[in-house]
PDB file of C-alpha atoms in Angstrom:
ATOM      1  CA  GLN G   1     119.705 124.644 102.852  1.00 71.00           C
ATOM      2  CA  LYS G   2     117.615 121.300 102.654  1.00 80.00           C
ATOM      3  CA  GLU G   3     114.046 121.640 103.711  1.00 92.00           C
ATOM      4  CA  VAL G   4     114.378 118.809 106.040  1.00 96.00           C
ATOM      5  CA  GLU G   5     117.393 117.432 107.606  1.00 95.00           C
ATOM      6  CA  GLN G   6     117.951 114.206 109.419  1.00 96.00           C
ATOM      7  CA  ASP G   7     121.109 112.347 110.485  1.00 92.00           C
ATOM      8  CA  PRO G   8     121.353 109.045 108.551  1.00 91.00           C
ATOM      9  CA  GLY G   9     123.062 107.293 111.376  1.00 91.00           C
ATOM     10  CA  PRO G  10     123.407 104.272 111.881  1.00 95.00           C
ATOM     11  CA  LEU G  11     122.555 104.872 115.546  1.00 96.00           C
ATOM     12  CA  SER G  12     123.576 101.820 117.690  1.00 97.00           C
ATOM     13  CA  VAL G  13     122.106 101.532 121.202  1.00 97.00           C
ATOM     14  CA  PRO G  14     121.864  98.475 123.662  1.00 97.00           C
ATOM     15  CA  GLU G  15     118.413  97.101 124.453  1.00 97.00           C
ATOM     16  CA  GLY G  16     116.663  99.103 127.157  1.00 97.00           C
ATOM     17  CA  ALA G  17     118.260 102.442 126.311  1.00 97.00           C
ATOM     18  CA  ILE G  18     116.378 105.593 125.484  1.00 98.00           C
ATOM     19  CA  VAL G  19     116.716 106.683 122.003  1.00 98.00           C
ATOM     20  CA  SER G  20     116.573 110.109 120.685  1.00 97.00           C
ATOM     21  CA  LEU G  21     116.039 110.905 116.914  1.00 98.00           C
ATOM     22  CA  ASN G  22     115.765 114.335 115.677  1.00 97.00           C
ATOM     23  CA  CYS G  23     114.967 116.448 112.586  1.00 97.00           C
ATOM     24  CA  THR G  24     115.367 120.055 111.674  1.00 97.00           C
ATOM     25  CA  TYR G  25     113.665 122.068 109.062  1.00 97.00           C
ATOM     26  CA  SER G  26     113.748 125.387 107.359  1.00 95.00           C
ATOM     27  CA  ASN G  27     110.239 126.072 106.116  1.00 93.00           C
ATOM     28  CA  SER G  28     108.289 127.764 108.837  1.00 91.00           C
ATOM     29  CA  ALA G  29     105.008 126.904 107.099  1.00 90.00           C
ATOM     30  CA  PHE G  30     105.179 123.397 108.157  1.00 92.00           C
ATOM     31  CA  GLN G  31     102.520 122.656 110.728  1.00 91.00           C
ATOM     32  CA  TYR G  32     101.904 119.002 110.887  1.00 92.00           C
ATOM     33  CA  PHE G  33     104.659 116.581 111.862  1.00 95.00           C
ATOM     34  CA  MET G  34     104.963 112.817 111.464  1.00 96.00           C
ATOM     35  CA  TRP G  35     107.267 110.026 112.363  1.00 98.00           C
ATOM     36  CA  TYR G  36     107.180 106.929 110.301  1.00 98.00           C
ATOM     37  CA  ARG G  37     109.060 103.648 110.926  1.00 97.00           C
ATOM     38  CA  GLN G  38     110.382 101.723 107.776  1.00 95.00           C
ATOM     39  CA  TYR G  39     111.689  98.150 107.957  1.00 94.00           C
ATOM     40  CA  SER G  40     113.582  96.783 105.124  1.00 90.00           C
ATOM     41  CA  ARG G  41     111.718  96.327 101.888  1.00 86.00           C
ATOM     42  CA  LYS G  42     108.496  97.600 103.492  1.00 91.00           C
ATOM     43  CA  GLY G  43     106.535 100.812 103.286  1.00 94.00           C
ATOM     44  CA  PRO G  44     106.573 103.647 106.039  1.00 96.00           C
ATOM     45  CA  GLU G  45     104.528 102.865 108.926  1.00 96.00           C
ATOM     46  CA  LEU G  46     102.988 105.751 110.970  1.00 95.00           C
ATOM     47  CA  LEU G  47     104.138 105.995 114.557  1.00 96.00           C
ATOM     48  CA  MET G  48     103.242 109.514 115.641  1.00 95.00           C
ATOM     49  CA  TYR G  49     101.308 112.422 114.188  1.00 93.00           C
ATOM     50  CA  THR G  50     101.382 115.910 115.906  1.00 92.00           C
ATOM     51  CA  TYR G  51     100.159 119.244 115.182  1.00 87.00           C
ATOM     52  CA  SER G  52     102.206 122.557 116.123  1.00 78.00           C
ATOM     53  CA  SER G  53     104.311 122.864 118.992  1.00 85.00           C
ATOM     54  CA  GLY G  54     104.212 120.482 122.187  1.00 88.00           C
ATOM     55  CA  ASN G  55     104.623 116.973 123.184  1.00 92.00           C
ATOM     56  CA  LYS G  56     102.493 113.753 122.490  1.00 94.00           C
ATOM     57  CA  GLU G  57     103.118 110.270 123.952  1.00 96.00           C
ATOM     58  CA  ASP G  58     101.984 106.861 122.890  1.00 95.00           C
ATOM     59  CA  GLY G  59     103.135 103.975 124.740  1.00 96.00           C
ATOM     60  CA  ARG G  60     106.981 104.039 124.594  1.00 97.00           C
ATOM     61  CA  PHE G  61     107.081 106.702 121.980  1.00 97.00           C
ATOM     62  CA  THR G  62     107.108 110.443 122.599  1.00 97.00           C
ATOM     63  CA  ALA G  63     107.143 113.093 119.871  1.00 97.00           C
ATOM     64  CA  GLN G  64     108.234 116.557 120.512  1.00 97.00           C
ATOM     65  CA  VAL G  65     107.780 119.747 118.309  1.00 96.00           C
ATOM     66  CA  ASP G  66     109.677 122.946 119.036  1.00 95.00           C
ATOM     67  CA  LYS G  67     108.388 125.367 116.078  1.00 93.00           C
ATOM     68  CA  SER G  68     110.460 128.263 117.395  1.00 93.00           C
ATOM     69  CA  SER G  69     113.647 126.301 116.879  1.00 94.00           C
ATOM     70  CA  LYS G  70     112.279 124.347 113.682  1.00 95.00           C
ATOM     71  CA  TYR G  71     113.243 121.122 115.526  1.00 95.00           C
ATOM     72  CA  ILE G  72     111.386 117.779 116.184  1.00 97.00           C
ATOM     73  CA  SER G  73     112.300 114.738 118.235  1.00 97.00           C
ATOM     74  CA  LEU G  74     111.006 111.305 118.728  1.00 98.00           C
ATOM     75  CA  PHE G  75     112.054 109.518 121.987  1.00 98.00           C
ATOM     76  CA  ILE G  76     111.859 105.729 122.362  1.00 98.00           C
ATOM     77  CA  ARG G  77     111.964 104.401 125.915  1.00 98.00           C
ATOM     78  CA  ASP G  78     113.029 100.893 126.799  1.00 98.00           C
ATOM     79  CA  SER G  79     114.180 100.189 123.226  1.00 97.00           C
ATOM     80  CA  GLN G  80     113.900  96.588 121.892  1.00 97.00           C
ATOM     81  CA  PRO G  81     115.607  94.757 119.256  1.00 97.00           C
ATOM     82  CA  SER G  82     112.412  94.945 117.248  1.00 96.00           C
ATOM     83  CA  ASP G  83     112.749  98.679 117.066  1.00 97.00           C
ATOM     84  CA  SER G  84     115.645  98.225 114.790  1.00 97.00           C
ATOM     85  CA  ALA G  85     114.512 100.035 111.584  1.00 97.00           C
ATOM     86  CA  THR G  86     114.841 103.265 109.800  1.00 97.00           C
ATOM     87  CA  TYR G  87     112.873 106.229 111.302  1.00 98.00           C
ATOM     88  CA  LEU G  88     111.621 108.850 108.971  1.00 98.00           C
ATOM     89  CA  CYS G  89     110.365 112.314 109.879  1.00 98.00           C
ATOM     90  CA  ALA G  90     107.827 113.858 107.617  1.00 97.00           C
ATOM     91  CA  MET G  91     106.063 117.227 107.647  1.00 95.00           C
ATOM     92  CA  LYS G  92     103.523 119.173 105.669  1.00 92.00           C
ATOM     93  CA  GLN G  93     102.120 122.712 105.573  1.00 88.00           C
ATOM     94  CA  SER G  94      98.379 122.529 105.711  1.00 79.00           C
ATOM     95  CA  LEU G  95      95.101 120.555 105.530  1.00 71.00           C
ATOM     96  CA  ASN G  96      94.208 122.403 102.518  1.00 72.00           C
ATOM     97  CA  THR G  97      93.695 120.432  99.292  1.00 66.00           C
ATOM     98  CA  GLY G  98      96.824 121.874  97.526  1.00 68.00           C
ATOM     99  CA  PHE G  99      99.212 121.424 100.410  1.00 74.00           C
ATOM    100  CA  GLN G 100      98.942 117.981 101.406  1.00 83.00           C
ATOM    101  CA  LYS G 101     102.461 116.743 100.088  1.00 92.00           C
ATOM    102  CA  LEU G 102     104.757 115.275 102.733  1.00 94.00           C
ATOM    103  CA  VAL G 103     108.367 116.345 102.857  1.00 96.00           C
ATOM    104  CA  PHE G 104     110.647 113.644 104.451  1.00 97.00           C
ATOM    105  CA  GLY G 105     113.910 113.645 106.110  1.00 96.00           C
ATOM    106  CA  THR G 106     116.538 111.034 104.744  1.00 95.00           C
ATOM    107  CA  GLY G 107     115.734 108.760 107.729  1.00 96.00           C
ATOM    108  CA  THR G 108     117.908 107.662 110.756  1.00 97.00           C
ATOM    109  CA  ARG G 109     118.785 103.910 110.673  1.00 97.00           C
ATOM    110  CA  LEU G 110     118.567 102.568 114.471  1.00 97.00           C
ATOM    111  CA  LEU G 111     120.101  99.410 115.656  1.00 97.00           C
ATOM    112  CA  VAL G 112     119.128  98.011 119.005  1.00 97.00           C
ATOM    113  CA  SER G 113     121.397  95.062 120.087  1.00 97.00           C
ATOM    114  CA  PRO G 114     120.203  92.556 122.563  1.00 95.00           C
TER     115      PRO G 114
ATOM    116  CA  GLU D   1      93.224  97.243 110.620  1.00 74.00           C
ATOM    117  CA  PRO D   2      92.606  98.568 107.115  1.00 76.00           C
ATOM    118  CA  GLU D   3      95.628  98.977 104.946  1.00 92.00           C
ATOM    119  CA  VAL D   4      96.864 100.216 101.519  1.00 96.00           C
ATOM    120  CA  THR D   5      97.797  97.373  99.086  1.00 97.00           C
ATOM    121  CA  GLN D   6     100.003  97.706  96.121  1.00 97.00           C
ATOM    122  CA  THR D   7     100.596  95.357  93.127  1.00 96.00           C
ATOM    123  CA  PRO D   8     102.825  94.000  91.914  1.00 96.00           C
ATOM    124  CA  SER D   9     105.513  94.007  94.677  1.00 96.00           C
ATOM    125  CA  HIS D  10     108.300  93.877  92.035  1.00 97.00           C
ATOM    126  CA  GLN D  11     107.929  94.967  88.355  1.00 97.00           C
ATOM    127  CA  VAL D  12     110.855  94.464  85.845  1.00 97.00           C
ATOM    128  CA  THR D  13     110.479  96.252  82.595  1.00 96.00           C
ATOM    129  CA  GLN D  14     112.535  97.165  79.558  1.00 96.00           C
ATOM    130  CA  MET D  15     113.543 100.876  79.038  1.00 97.00           C
ATOM    131  CA  GLY D  16     111.065 102.490  76.801  1.00 97.00           C
ATOM    132  CA  GLN D  17     108.221 100.280  77.824  1.00 97.00           C
ATOM    133  CA  GLU D  18     105.054 101.494  79.588  1.00 97.00           C
ATOM    134  CA  VAL D  19     104.300 100.414  83.113  1.00 98.00           C
ATOM    135  CA  ILE D  20     101.289 100.578  85.381  1.00 97.00           C
ATOM    136  CA  LEU D  21     101.672 100.371  89.156  1.00 98.00           C
ATOM    137  CA  ARG D  22      98.416  99.535  90.925  1.00 97.00           C
ATOM    138  CA  CYS D  23      97.085 100.557  94.405  1.00 97.00           C
ATOM    139  CA  VAL D  24      94.068  99.940  96.496  1.00 97.00           C
ATOM    140  CA  PRO D  25      93.776 102.735  99.023  1.00 96.00           C
ATOM    141  CA  ILE D  26      91.999 102.548 102.345  1.00 94.00           C
ATOM    142  CA  SER D  27      88.236 102.596 101.576  1.00 91.00           C
ATOM    143  CA  ASN D  28      86.979 105.681 103.402  1.00 90.00           C
ATOM    144  CA  HIS D  29      89.931 107.700 102.385  1.00 93.00           C
ATOM    145  CA  LEU D  30      89.554 110.691 100.007  1.00 92.00           C
ATOM    146  CA  TYR D  31      93.065 111.734  99.178  1.00 93.00           C
ATOM    147  CA  PHE D  32      95.468 109.516  97.157  1.00 95.00           C
ATOM    148  CA  TYR D  33      99.215 110.066  96.784  1.00 97.00           C
ATOM    149  CA  TRP D  34     102.272 108.557  94.942  1.00 98.00           C
ATOM    150  CA  TYR D  35     105.735 108.890  96.214  1.00 98.00           C
ATOM    151  CA  ARG D  36     109.046 107.236  95.092  1.00 97.00           C
ATOM    152  CA  GLN D  37     112.245 106.340  96.921  1.00 95.00           C
ATOM    153  CA  ILE D  38     115.379 105.797  94.825  1.00 95.00           C
ATOM    154  CA  LEU D  39     117.755 103.333  96.578  1.00 91.00           C
ATOM    155  CA  GLY D  40     119.641 105.039  99.417  1.00 88.00           C
ATOM    156  CA  GLN D  41     117.639 108.351  99.079  1.00 91.00           C
ATOM    157  CA  LYS D  42     114.793 110.077 100.747  1.00 94.00           C
ATOM    158  CA  VAL D  43     111.084 109.438 100.024  1.00 96.00           C
ATOM    159  CA  GLU D  44     109.904 111.948  97.389  1.00 97.00           C
ATOM    160  CA  PHE D  45     106.420 113.308  96.730  1.00 97.00           C
ATOM    161  CA  LEU D  46     105.194 112.735  93.201  1.00 97.00           C
ATOM    162  CA  VAL D  47     101.572 113.552  92.971  1.00 97.00           C
ATOM    163  CA  SER D  48      98.302 113.916  95.043  1.00 94.00           C
ATOM    164  CA  PHE D  49      94.840 113.264  93.769  1.00 94.00           C
ATOM    165  CA  TYR D  50      91.488 114.446  95.161  1.00 91.00           C
ATOM    166  CA  ASN D  51      88.009 114.495  93.833  1.00 90.00           C
ATOM    167  CA  ASN D  52      89.070 112.819  90.565  1.00 91.00           C
ATOM    168  CA  GLU D  53      91.678 115.363  89.649  1.00 93.00           C
ATOM    169  CA  ILE D  54      95.491 116.019  90.361  1.00 94.00           C
ATOM    170  CA  SER D  55      95.605 118.573  93.320  1.00 92.00           C
ATOM    171  CA  GLU D  56      99.366 118.872  93.590  1.00 92.00           C
ATOM    172  CA  LYS D  57     102.347 117.327  91.725  1.00 95.00           C
ATOM    173  CA  SER D  58     106.190 117.803  91.941  1.00 95.00           C
ATOM    174  CA  GLU D  59     108.656 118.587  89.110  1.00 94.00           C
ATOM    175  CA  ILE D  60     109.360 114.968  88.898  1.00 94.00           C
ATOM    176  CA  PHE D  61     105.897 114.243  87.670  1.00 96.00           C
ATOM    177  CA  ASP D  62     106.302 115.179  84.262  1.00 94.00           C
ATOM    178  CA  ASP D  63     104.361 114.379  81.029  1.00 94.00           C
ATOM    179  CA  GLN D  64     105.533 110.764  81.082  1.00 96.00           C
ATOM    180  CA  PHE D  65     103.537 110.219  84.261  1.00 97.00           C
ATOM    181  CA  SER D  66      99.781 109.960  84.799  1.00 97.00           C
ATOM    182  CA  VAL D  67      97.482 108.821  87.420  1.00 97.00           C
ATOM    183  CA  GLU D  68      94.014 107.390  87.313  1.00 95.00           C
ATOM    184  CA  ARG D  69      91.200 106.187  89.547  1.00 93.00           C
ATOM    185  CA  PRO D  70      89.544 103.974  87.138  1.00 86.00           C
ATOM    186  CA  ASP D  71      86.852 102.697  89.457  1.00 87.00           C
ATOM    187  CA  GLY D  72      85.783 103.143  93.101  1.00 78.00           C
ATOM    188  CA  SER D  73      88.617 101.236  94.546  1.00 87.00           C
ATOM    189  CA  ASN D  74      91.909 101.303  92.441  1.00 94.00           C
ATOM    190  CA  PHE D  75      94.357 104.009  91.979  1.00 96.00           C
ATOM    191  CA  THR D  76      97.088 103.612  89.336  1.00 97.00           C
ATOM    192  CA  LEU D  77     100.341 105.445  88.460  1.00 98.00           C
ATOM    193  CA  LYS D  78     101.397 104.934  84.722  1.00 97.00           C
ATOM    194  CA  ILE D  79     104.700 105.728  83.374  1.00 97.00           C
ATOM    195  CA  ARG D  80     104.522 106.019  79.529  1.00 96.00           C
ATOM    196  CA  SER D  81     108.035 105.499  78.370  1.00 94.00           C
ATOM    197  CA  THR D  82     110.270 104.244  81.215  1.00 96.00           C
ATOM    198  CA  LYS D  83     113.800 105.450  81.716  1.00 96.00           C
ATOM    199  CA  LEU D  84     116.708 103.875  83.581  1.00 96.00           C
ATOM    200  CA  GLU D  85     116.403 106.636  86.204  1.00 95.00           C
ATOM    201  CA  ASP D  86     112.756 105.604  86.876  1.00 97.00           C
ATOM    202  CA  SER D  87     114.209 102.570  88.916  1.00 97.00           C
ATOM    203  CA  ALA D  88     112.944 103.056  92.339  1.00 97.00           C
ATOM    204  CA  MET D  89     110.359 101.991  95.053  1.00 97.00           C
ATOM    205  CA  TYR D  90     107.081 103.486  94.418  1.00 98.00           C
ATOM    206  CA  PHE D  91     104.793 103.958  97.337  1.00 98.00           C
ATOM    207  CA  CYS D  92     101.049 104.622  97.301  1.00 98.00           C
ATOM    208  CA  ALA D  93      99.589 106.514 100.240  1.00 97.00           C
ATOM    209  CA  SER D  94      95.974 107.429 101.218  1.00 96.00           C
ATOM    210  CA  GLY D  95      94.451 109.680 103.829  1.00 93.00           C
ATOM    211  CA  ASN D  96      92.075 112.586 104.603  1.00 88.00           C
ATOM    212  CA  SER D  97      92.787 116.198 105.112  1.00 78.00           C
ATOM    213  CA  ASN D  98      92.713 115.891 108.880  1.00 80.00           C
ATOM    214  CA  GLN D  99      94.462 112.620 109.124  1.00 86.00           C
ATOM    215  CA  PRO D 100      97.997 111.341 108.448  1.00 90.00           C
ATOM    216  CA  GLN D 101      98.821 109.397 105.324  1.00 94.00           C
ATOM    217  CA  HIS D 102      99.059 105.703 105.332  1.00 95.00           C
ATOM    218  CA  PHE D 103     101.480 103.942 103.009  1.00 97.00           C
ATOM    219  CA  GLY D 104     101.477 100.688 101.083  1.00 97.00           C
ATOM    220  CA  ASP D 105     104.570  98.342 101.056  1.00 96.00           C
ATOM    221  CA  GLY D 106     105.452  99.670  97.646  1.00 97.00           C
ATOM    222  CA  THR D 107     106.331  98.372  94.103  1.00 98.00           C
ATOM    223  CA  ARG D 108     109.987  97.998  93.239  1.00 97.00           C
ATOM    224  CA  LEU D 109     110.320  99.014  89.699  1.00 98.00           C
ATOM    225  CA  SER D 110     113.527  97.781  87.980  1.00 97.00           C
ATOM    226  CA  ILE D 111     114.188  99.285  84.531  1.00 96.00           C
ATOM    227  CA  LEU D 112     116.633  97.258  82.370  1.00 95.00           C
TER     228      LEU D 112
END
């Protein structure tokens, strides 16, 4: 079983739609969860950072973490063509020096059409 | 907003040659990282560096790889004898223990 699983897509939606992106994971030691956006030929750009279970909202973006189900989600409201990119989930175990590495999903490619 | 910068953006090297990829992390960050992304695959962790030493490394990071912080601003990844399978995007990242990691735009390494 892969440590982090993410549907590669592509996910195609019309402008204005609500987008739901998801990841599942197998390692129950993961405590910190991130969503990054990656445009073509660019590095991952941090969107959301959450700790443990619960919801976090930032503008049009909402991140949800359900540790009991080992499932995380990113919702994008009122999607725009400029949101078209690959969305990467990433997670790590701890703040301790030896456990800082991020484990990434494969990324979901999102296409928002005007 | 401060950012991680990487040079060069594209490096073409003959197989067997040494290559050095350079990064300038965000100035108040204490943890530094290298990741790589082979075309069409996921971003993979290579190494983390804290307090002038490697704190964690993956099985990819073998004896051909080394990292260095030669001065107060630069962080480098050296590959001693490149192989065809080293062709990938290499991303540098920096952060602190209670903050998320911020990534540069990467160096595309092409091995011929």
